[in-house]
Coordinates of C-alpha atoms and ligand atoms in Angstrom, one line a residue:
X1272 CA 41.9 24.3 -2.0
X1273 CA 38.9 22.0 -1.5
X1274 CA 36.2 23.8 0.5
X1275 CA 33.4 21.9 2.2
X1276 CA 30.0 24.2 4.2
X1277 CA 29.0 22.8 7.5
X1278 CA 26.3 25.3 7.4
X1279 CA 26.1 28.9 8.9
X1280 CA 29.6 30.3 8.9
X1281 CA 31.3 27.2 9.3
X1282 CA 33.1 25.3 6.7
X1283 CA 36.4 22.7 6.6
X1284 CA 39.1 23.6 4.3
X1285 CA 41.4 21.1 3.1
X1286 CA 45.1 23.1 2.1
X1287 CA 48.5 21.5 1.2
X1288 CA 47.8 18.4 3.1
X1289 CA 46.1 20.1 5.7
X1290 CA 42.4 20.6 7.1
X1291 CA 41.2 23.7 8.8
X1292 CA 38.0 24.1 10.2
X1293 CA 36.6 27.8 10.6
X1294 CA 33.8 28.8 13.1
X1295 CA 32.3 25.3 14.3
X1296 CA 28.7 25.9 14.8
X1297 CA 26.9 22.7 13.7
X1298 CA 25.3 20.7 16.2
X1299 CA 22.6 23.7 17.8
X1300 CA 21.9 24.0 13.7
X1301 CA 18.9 21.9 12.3
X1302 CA 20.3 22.6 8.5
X1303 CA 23.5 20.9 9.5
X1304 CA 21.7 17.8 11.4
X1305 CA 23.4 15.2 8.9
X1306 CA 26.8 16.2 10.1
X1307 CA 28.4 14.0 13.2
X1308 CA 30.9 16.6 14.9
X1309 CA 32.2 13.3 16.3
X1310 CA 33.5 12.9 12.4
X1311 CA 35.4 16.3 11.8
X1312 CA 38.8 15.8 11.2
X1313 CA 41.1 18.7 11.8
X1314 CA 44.5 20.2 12.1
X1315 CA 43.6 23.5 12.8
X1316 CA 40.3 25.6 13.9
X1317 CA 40.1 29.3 12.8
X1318 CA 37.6 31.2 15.1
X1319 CA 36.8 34.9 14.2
X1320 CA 35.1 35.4 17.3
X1321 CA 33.3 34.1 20.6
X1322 CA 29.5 34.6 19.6
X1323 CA 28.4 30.6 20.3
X1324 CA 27.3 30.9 16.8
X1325 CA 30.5 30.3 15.8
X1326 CA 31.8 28.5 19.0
X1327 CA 29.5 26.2 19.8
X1328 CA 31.6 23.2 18.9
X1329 CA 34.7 24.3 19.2
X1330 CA 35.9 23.2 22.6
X1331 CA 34.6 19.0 21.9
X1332 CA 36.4 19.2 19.0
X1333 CA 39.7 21.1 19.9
X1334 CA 39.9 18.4 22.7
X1335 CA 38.9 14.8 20.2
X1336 CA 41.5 16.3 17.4
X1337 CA 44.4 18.2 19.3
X1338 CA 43.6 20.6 16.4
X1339 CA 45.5 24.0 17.2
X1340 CA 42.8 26.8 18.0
X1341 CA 43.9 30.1 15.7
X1342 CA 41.9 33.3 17.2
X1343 CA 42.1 36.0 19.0
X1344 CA 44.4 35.8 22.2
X1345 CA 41.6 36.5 24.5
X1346 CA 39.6 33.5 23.0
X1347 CA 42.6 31.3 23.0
X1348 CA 43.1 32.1 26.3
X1349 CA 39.5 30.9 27.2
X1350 CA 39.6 28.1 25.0
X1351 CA 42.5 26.6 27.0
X1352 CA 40.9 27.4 29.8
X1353 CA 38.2 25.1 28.9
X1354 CA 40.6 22.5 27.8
X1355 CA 41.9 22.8 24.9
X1356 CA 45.6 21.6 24.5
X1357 CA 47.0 23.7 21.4
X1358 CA 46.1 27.3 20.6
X1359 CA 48.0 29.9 18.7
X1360 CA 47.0 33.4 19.9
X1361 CA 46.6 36.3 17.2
X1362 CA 45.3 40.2 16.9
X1363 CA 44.9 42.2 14.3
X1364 CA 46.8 43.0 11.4
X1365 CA 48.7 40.3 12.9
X1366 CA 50.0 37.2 10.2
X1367 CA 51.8 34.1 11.0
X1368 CA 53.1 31.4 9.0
X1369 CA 51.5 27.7 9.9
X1370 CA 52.5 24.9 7.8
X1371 CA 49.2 24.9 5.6
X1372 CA 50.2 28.9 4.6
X1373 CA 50.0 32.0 6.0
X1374 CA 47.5 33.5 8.4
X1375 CA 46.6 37.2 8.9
X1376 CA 44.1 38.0 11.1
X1377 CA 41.7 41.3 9.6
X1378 CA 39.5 43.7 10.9
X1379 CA 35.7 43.3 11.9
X1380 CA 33.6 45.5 12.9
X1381 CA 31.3 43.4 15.3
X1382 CA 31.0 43.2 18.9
X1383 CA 32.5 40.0 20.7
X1384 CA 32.1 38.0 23.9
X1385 CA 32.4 34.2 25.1
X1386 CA 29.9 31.9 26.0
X1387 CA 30.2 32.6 29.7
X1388 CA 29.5 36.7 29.5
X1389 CA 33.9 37.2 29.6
X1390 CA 35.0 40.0 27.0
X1391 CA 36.2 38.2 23.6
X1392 CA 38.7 40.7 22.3
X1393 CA 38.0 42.3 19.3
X1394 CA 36.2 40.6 16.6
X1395 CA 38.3 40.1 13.5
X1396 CA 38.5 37.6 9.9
X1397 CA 41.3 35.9 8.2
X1398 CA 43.3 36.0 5.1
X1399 CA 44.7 32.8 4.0
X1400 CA 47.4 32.5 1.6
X1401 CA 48.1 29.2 0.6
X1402 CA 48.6 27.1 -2.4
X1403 CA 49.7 30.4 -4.5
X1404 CA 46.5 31.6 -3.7
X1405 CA 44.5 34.1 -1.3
X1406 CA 41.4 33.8 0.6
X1407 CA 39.3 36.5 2.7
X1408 CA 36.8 35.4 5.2
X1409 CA 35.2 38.2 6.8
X1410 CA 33.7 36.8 9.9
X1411 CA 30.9 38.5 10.9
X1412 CA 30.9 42.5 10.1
X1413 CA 29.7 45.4 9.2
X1414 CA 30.7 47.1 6.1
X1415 CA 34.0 48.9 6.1
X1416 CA 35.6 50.9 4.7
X1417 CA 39.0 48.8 5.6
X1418 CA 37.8 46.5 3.2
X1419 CA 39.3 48.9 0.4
X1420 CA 42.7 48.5 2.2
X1421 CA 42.5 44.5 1.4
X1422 CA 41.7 45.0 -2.2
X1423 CA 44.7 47.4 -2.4
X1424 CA 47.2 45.6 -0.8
X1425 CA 46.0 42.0 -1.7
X1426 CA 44.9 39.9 -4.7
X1427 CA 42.1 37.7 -3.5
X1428 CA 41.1 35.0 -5.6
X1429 CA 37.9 34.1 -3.5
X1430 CA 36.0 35.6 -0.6
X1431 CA 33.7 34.2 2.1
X1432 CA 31.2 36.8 2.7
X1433 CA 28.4 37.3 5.6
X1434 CA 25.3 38.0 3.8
X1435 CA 22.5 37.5 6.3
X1436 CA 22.0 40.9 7.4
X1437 CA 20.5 42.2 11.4
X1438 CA 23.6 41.3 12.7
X1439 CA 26.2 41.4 9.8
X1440 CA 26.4 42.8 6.2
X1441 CA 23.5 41.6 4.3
X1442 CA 23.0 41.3 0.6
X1443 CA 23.8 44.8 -0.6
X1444 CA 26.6 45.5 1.7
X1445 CA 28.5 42.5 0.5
X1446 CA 28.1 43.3 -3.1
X1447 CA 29.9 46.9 -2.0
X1448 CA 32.2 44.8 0.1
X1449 CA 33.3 42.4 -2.5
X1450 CA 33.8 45.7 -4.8
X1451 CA 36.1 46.8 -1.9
X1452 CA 38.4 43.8 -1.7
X1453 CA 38.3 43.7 -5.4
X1454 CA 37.1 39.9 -5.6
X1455 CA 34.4 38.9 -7.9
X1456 CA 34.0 35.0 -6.6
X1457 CA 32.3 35.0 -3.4
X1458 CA 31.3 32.6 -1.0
X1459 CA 27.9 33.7 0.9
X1460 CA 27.5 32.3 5.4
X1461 CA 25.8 33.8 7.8
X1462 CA 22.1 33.4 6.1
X1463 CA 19.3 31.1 6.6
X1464 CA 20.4 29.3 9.8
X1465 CA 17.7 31.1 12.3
X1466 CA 14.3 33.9 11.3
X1467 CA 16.6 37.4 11.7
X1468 CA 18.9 35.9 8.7
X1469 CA 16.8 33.9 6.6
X1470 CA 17.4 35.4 2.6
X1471 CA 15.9 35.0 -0.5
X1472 CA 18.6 33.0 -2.2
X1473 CA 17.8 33.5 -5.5
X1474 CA 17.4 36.9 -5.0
X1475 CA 20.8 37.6 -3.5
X1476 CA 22.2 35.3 -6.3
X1477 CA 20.5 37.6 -9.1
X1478 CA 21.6 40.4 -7.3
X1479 CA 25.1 39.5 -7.4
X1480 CA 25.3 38.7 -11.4
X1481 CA 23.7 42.3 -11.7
X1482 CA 26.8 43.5 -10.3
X1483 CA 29.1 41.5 -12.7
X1484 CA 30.2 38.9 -9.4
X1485 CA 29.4 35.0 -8.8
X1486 CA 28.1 34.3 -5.9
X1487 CA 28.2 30.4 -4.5
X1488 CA 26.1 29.6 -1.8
X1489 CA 27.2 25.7 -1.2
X1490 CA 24.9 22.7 0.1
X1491 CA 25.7 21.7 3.8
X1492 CA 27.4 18.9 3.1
X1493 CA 30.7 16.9 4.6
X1494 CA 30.8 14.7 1.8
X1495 CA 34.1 14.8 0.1
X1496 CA 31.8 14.8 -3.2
X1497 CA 30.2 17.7 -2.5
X1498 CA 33.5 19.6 -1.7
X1499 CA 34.1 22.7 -4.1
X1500 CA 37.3 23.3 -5.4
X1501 CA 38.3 27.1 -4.9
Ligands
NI547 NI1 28.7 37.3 16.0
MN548 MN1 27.3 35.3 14.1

């Protein structure tokens, strides 16, 4: 799988032929400036929850693309609402299979609403199987002790982690997190983007070797160049 960061929690994923988006929050975020929305190319648009941190550009693009919205069925149900053509409603525990792999939609423990004040559902993450491998993306949460549950049951090869802290897990809570799910190669989102999350990078990056994990945090970048290959 190719992985590219559009900053914040938001990165494209490019899977057996396919490209998913996740959590499309780019054009309110200055570190993401050099990235046209207009651009994206998607099939499909994973959305953990309705905070417009992670919303923001989802409607524009769900309509320019057709991309098929994959959330919770509340937020699909707004989405449509707003116009969106093609949505595919989940909850949790829930998995489907698309044509890029198969979905399951996790547990978060986060609150959730939409843009316009309506109740979101409850906030959740994904596990992605495809291409003989598994990916966690956590969306943004507390830590739990659910997470235990996923490294028991699954065999995740890589993990996208909130790090950020005030509003999510921060630093130390992902290194128990990623200890949890059993997955030493994470992917850090949710820092830097406004004051309440802003890290010390190297920091969190030393803290993570102390613990015997990697963790990546990628440059903002849609560049096919800069794309990592996870
Ligand atoms: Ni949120
Ligand atoms: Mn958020």
């Amino acid at each position: 799988m190719k992985v590219n960061y559009f900053g914040h929690s938001c990165f494209l994923l490019q899977a057996a032929g396919k490209r998913i988006l996740i959590d499309p929050f780019i054009s309110p975020n200055e570190l993401a400036r050099d990235i046209n929305i207009d651009e994206i190319v998607c099939d499909y648009i994973l959305v953990s929850h309705g905070h417009s941190d992670h919303v923001a550009d989802l409607i524009d693009i769900a309509k320019r693309t057709g991309a098929t919205i994959i959330s919770s069925f509340e937020l699909v149900q707004w989405a449509s609402k707003q116009g969106a053509e093609k949505v595919h409603p989940m909850n949790l525990g829930g998995s489907w299979d698309f044509d890029f792999g198969n979905v399951k939609m996790t547990y978060a423990a986060h609150s959730n609403s939409l843009p316009d004040g309506s109740y979101g559902g409850t906030a959740g993450g994904f596990l992605v199987k495809t291409e003989n491998k598994t990916y966690y993306y956590s969306g943004d949460t507390a830590l739990i002790s659910d997470m235990k549950l996923l490294g028991e049951l699954y065999d995740i090869d890589h993990a996208f982690l909130c790090i950020g802290d005030n509003f999510t897990m921060g630093v130390d809570d992902a290194i128990i997190a990623a200890k949890f799910i059993n997955c030493k190669k994470i992917i850090g989102m949710h820092y830097d983007t406004f004051g309440y999350i802003k890290i010390d990078e190297e920091k969190a990056k030393q803290k993570f070797e102390d613990a015997g994990l990697k963790l990546t945090l990628m440059k903002i970048s849609d560049k096919p160049e800069d794309a990592e290959e996870i």
